[in-house]
Backbone as a chain_set.jsonl record, in Angstrom:
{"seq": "XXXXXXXXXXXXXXXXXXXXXXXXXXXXXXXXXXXXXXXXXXXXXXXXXXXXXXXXXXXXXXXXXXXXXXXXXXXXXXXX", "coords": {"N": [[-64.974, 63.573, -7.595], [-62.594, 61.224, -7.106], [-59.524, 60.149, -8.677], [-59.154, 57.008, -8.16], [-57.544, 54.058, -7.766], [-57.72, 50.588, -7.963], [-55.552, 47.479, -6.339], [-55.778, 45.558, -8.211], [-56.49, 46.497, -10.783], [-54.358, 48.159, -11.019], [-51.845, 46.225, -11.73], [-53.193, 44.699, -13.558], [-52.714, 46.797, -15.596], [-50.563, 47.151, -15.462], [-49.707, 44.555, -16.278], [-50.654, 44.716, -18.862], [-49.501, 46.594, -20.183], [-46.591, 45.139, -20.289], [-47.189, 43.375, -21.648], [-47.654, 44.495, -24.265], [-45.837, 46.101, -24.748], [-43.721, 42.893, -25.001], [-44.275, 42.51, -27.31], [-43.834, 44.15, -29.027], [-40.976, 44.956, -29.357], [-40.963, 41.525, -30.252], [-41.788, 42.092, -32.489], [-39.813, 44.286, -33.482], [-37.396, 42.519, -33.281], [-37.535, 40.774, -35.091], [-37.903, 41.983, -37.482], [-35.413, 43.617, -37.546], [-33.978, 40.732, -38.492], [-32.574, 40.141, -40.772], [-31.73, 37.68, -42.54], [-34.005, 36.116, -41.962], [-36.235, 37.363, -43.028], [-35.514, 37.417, -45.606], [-35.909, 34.721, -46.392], [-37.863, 34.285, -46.17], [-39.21, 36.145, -47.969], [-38.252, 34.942, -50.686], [-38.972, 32.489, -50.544], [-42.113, 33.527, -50.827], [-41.45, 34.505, -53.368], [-40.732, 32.126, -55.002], [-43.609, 30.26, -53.928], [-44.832, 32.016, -56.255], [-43.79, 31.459, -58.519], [-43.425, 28.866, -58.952], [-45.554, 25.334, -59.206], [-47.855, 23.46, -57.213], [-46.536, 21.202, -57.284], [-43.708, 21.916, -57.552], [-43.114, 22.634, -59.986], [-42.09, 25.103, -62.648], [-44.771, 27.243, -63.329], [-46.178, 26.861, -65.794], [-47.396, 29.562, -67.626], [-45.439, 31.24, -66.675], [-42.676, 29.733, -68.415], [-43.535, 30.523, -70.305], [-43.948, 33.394, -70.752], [-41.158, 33.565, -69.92], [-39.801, 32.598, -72.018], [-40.661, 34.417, -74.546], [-39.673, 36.338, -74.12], [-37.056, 35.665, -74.131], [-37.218, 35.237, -77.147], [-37.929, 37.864, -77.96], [-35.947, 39.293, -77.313], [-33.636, 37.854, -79.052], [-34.913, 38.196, -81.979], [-34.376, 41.159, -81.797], [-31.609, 41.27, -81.374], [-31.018, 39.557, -84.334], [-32.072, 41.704, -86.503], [-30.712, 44.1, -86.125], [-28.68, 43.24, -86.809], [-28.704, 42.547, -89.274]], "CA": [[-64.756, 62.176, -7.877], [-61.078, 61.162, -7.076], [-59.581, 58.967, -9.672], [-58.061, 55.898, -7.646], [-57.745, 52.423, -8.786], [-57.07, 49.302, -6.926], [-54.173, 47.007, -6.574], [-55.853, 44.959, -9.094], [-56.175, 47.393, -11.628], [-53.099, 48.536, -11.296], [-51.624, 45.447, -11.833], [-53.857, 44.577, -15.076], [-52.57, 47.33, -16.384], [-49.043, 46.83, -15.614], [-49.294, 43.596, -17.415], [-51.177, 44.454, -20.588], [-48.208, 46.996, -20.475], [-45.739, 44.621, -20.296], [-47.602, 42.836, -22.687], [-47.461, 45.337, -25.387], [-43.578, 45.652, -24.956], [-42.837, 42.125, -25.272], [-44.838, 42.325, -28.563], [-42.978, 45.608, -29.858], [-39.832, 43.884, -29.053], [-40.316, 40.625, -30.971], [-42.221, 42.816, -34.052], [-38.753, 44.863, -33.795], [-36.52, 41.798, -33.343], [-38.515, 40.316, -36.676], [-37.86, 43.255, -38.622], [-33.866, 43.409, -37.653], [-33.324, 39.785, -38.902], [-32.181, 39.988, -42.323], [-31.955, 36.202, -43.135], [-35.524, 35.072, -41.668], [-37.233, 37.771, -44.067], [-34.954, 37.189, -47.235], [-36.053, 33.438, -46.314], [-39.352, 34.702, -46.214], [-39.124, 37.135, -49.759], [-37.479, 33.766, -51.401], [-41.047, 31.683, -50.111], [-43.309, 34.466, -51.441], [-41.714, 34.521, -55.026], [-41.36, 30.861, -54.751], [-44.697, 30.083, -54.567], [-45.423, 32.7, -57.088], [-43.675, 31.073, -59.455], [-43.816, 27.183, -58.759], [-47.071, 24.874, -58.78], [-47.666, 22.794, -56.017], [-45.722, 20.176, -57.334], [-42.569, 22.544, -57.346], [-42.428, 22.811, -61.27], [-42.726, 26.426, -62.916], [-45.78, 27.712, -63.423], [-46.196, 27.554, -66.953], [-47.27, 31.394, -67.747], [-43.725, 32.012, -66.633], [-41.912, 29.342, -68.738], [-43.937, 31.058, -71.329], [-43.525, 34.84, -70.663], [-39.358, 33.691, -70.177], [-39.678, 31.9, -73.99], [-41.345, 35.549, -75.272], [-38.704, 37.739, -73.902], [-36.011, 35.344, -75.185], [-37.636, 35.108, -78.578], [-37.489, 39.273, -78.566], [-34.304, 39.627, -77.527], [-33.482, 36.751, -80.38], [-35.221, 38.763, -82.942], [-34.123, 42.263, -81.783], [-30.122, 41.122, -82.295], [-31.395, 39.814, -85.672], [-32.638, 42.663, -86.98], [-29.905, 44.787, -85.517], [-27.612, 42.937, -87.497], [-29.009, 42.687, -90.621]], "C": [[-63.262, 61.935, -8.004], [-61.035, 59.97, -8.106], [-58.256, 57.802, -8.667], [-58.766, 54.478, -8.0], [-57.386, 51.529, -7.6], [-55.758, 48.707, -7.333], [-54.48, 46.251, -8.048], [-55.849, 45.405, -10.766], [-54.698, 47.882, -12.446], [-51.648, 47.487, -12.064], [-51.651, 44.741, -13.357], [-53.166, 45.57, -15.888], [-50.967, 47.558, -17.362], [-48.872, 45.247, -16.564], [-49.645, 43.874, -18.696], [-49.879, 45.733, -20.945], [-47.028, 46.748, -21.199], [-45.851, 43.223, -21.602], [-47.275, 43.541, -24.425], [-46.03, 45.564, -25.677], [-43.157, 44.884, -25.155], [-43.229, 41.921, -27.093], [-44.323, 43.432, -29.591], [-41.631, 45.158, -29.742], [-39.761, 42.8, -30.185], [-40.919, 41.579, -31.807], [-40.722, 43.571, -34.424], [-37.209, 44.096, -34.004], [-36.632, 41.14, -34.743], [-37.544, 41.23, -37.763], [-35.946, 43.405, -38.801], [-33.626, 41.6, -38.115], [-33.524, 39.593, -40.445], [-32.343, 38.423, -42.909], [-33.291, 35.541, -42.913], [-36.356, 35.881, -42.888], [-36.359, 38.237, -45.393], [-35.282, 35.505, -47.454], [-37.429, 33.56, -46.403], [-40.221, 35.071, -47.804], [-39.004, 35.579, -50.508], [-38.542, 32.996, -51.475], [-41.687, 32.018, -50.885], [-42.599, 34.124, -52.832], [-41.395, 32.985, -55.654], [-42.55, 29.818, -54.894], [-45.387, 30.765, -55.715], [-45.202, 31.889, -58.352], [-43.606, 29.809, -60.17], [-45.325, 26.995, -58.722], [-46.91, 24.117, -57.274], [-46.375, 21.669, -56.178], [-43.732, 20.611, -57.418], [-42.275, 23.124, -58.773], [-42.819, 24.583, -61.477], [-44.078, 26.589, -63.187], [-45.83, 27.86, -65.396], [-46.352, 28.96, -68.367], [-45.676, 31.564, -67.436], [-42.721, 31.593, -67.569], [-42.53, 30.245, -69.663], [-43.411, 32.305, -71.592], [-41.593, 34.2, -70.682], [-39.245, 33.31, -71.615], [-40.091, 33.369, -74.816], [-40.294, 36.169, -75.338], [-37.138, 36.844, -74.708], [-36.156, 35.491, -76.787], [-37.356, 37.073, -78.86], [-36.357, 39.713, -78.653], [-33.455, 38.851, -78.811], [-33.94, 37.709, -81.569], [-34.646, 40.212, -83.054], [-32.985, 42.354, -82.127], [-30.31, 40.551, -83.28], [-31.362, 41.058, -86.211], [-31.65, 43.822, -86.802], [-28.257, 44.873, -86.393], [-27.43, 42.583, -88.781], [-28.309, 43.535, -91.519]], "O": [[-62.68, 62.423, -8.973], [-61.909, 59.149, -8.383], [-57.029, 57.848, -8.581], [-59.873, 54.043, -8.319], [-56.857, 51.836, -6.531], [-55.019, 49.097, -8.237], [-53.637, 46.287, -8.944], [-55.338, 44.79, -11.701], [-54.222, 47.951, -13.579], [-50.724, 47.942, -12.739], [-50.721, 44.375, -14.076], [-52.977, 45.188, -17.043], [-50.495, 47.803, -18.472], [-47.976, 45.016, -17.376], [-49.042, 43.358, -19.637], [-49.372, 45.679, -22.066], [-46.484, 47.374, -22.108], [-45.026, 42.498, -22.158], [-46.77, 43.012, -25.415], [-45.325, 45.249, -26.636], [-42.027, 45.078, -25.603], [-42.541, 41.301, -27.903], [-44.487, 43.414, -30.811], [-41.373, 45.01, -30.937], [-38.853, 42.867, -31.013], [-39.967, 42.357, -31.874], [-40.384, 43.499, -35.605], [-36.215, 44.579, -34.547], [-35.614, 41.064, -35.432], [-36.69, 40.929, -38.597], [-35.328, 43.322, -39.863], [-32.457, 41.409, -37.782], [-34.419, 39.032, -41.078], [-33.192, 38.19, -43.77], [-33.659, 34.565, -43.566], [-37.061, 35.225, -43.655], [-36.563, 39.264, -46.039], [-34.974, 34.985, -48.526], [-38.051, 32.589, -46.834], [-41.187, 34.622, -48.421], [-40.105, 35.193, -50.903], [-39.066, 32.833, -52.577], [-42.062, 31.247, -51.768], [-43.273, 33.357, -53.519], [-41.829, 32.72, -56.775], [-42.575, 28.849, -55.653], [-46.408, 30.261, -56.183], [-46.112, 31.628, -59.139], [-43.673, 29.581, -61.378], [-46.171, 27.836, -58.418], [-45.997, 24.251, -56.459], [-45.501, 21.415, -55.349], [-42.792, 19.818, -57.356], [-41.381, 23.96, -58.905], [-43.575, 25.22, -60.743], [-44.541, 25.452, -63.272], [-45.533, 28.863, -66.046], [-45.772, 29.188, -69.429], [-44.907, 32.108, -68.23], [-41.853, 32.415, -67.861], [-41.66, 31.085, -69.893], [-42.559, 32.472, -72.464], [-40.897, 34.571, -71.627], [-38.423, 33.918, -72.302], [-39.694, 33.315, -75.98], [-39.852, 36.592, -76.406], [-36.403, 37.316, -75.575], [-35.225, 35.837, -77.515], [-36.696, 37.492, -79.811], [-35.778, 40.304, -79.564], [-32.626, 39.509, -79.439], [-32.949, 38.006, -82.236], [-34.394, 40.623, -84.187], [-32.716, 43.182, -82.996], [-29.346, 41.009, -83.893], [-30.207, 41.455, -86.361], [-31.932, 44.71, -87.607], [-27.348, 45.684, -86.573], [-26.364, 42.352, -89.352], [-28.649, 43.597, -92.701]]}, "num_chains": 1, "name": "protein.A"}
């Protein structure tokens, strides 16, 4: 059983080829641009920490009011 292919084949294959390279390409062009995925990072903790309406998330104003209040009490106490 010889293994031969047609033109069409050949062809198909050369594109899903050429396909896969232009897609390893931009995934590698992606990855070298520093400002699109620090614009990206900035988004993600962004929404983490905003509501929809843009304000903080209250858990956070909270947790930041805790850690001030320890640090507040810990130079108290320090200086007693």
């Amino acid at each position: 059983m010889s293994d031969t292919r047609t033109t069409a084949e050949i062809e198909a294959d050369i594109q899903r080829q050429r396909d896969h390279l232009a897609d390893t390409v931009d995934q590698l062009s992606h990855k070298l641009d520093v400002k699109a995925q620090a614009r990206e990072r900035a988004a993600r903790v962004q929404d983490r920490v905003t509501t929809s309406s843009g304000k903080p998330r209250p858990e956070i104003v909270a947790g930041a009011v805790a850690v001030v209040a320890l640090v507040a009490g810990i130079v108290w106490w320090r200086r007693r």
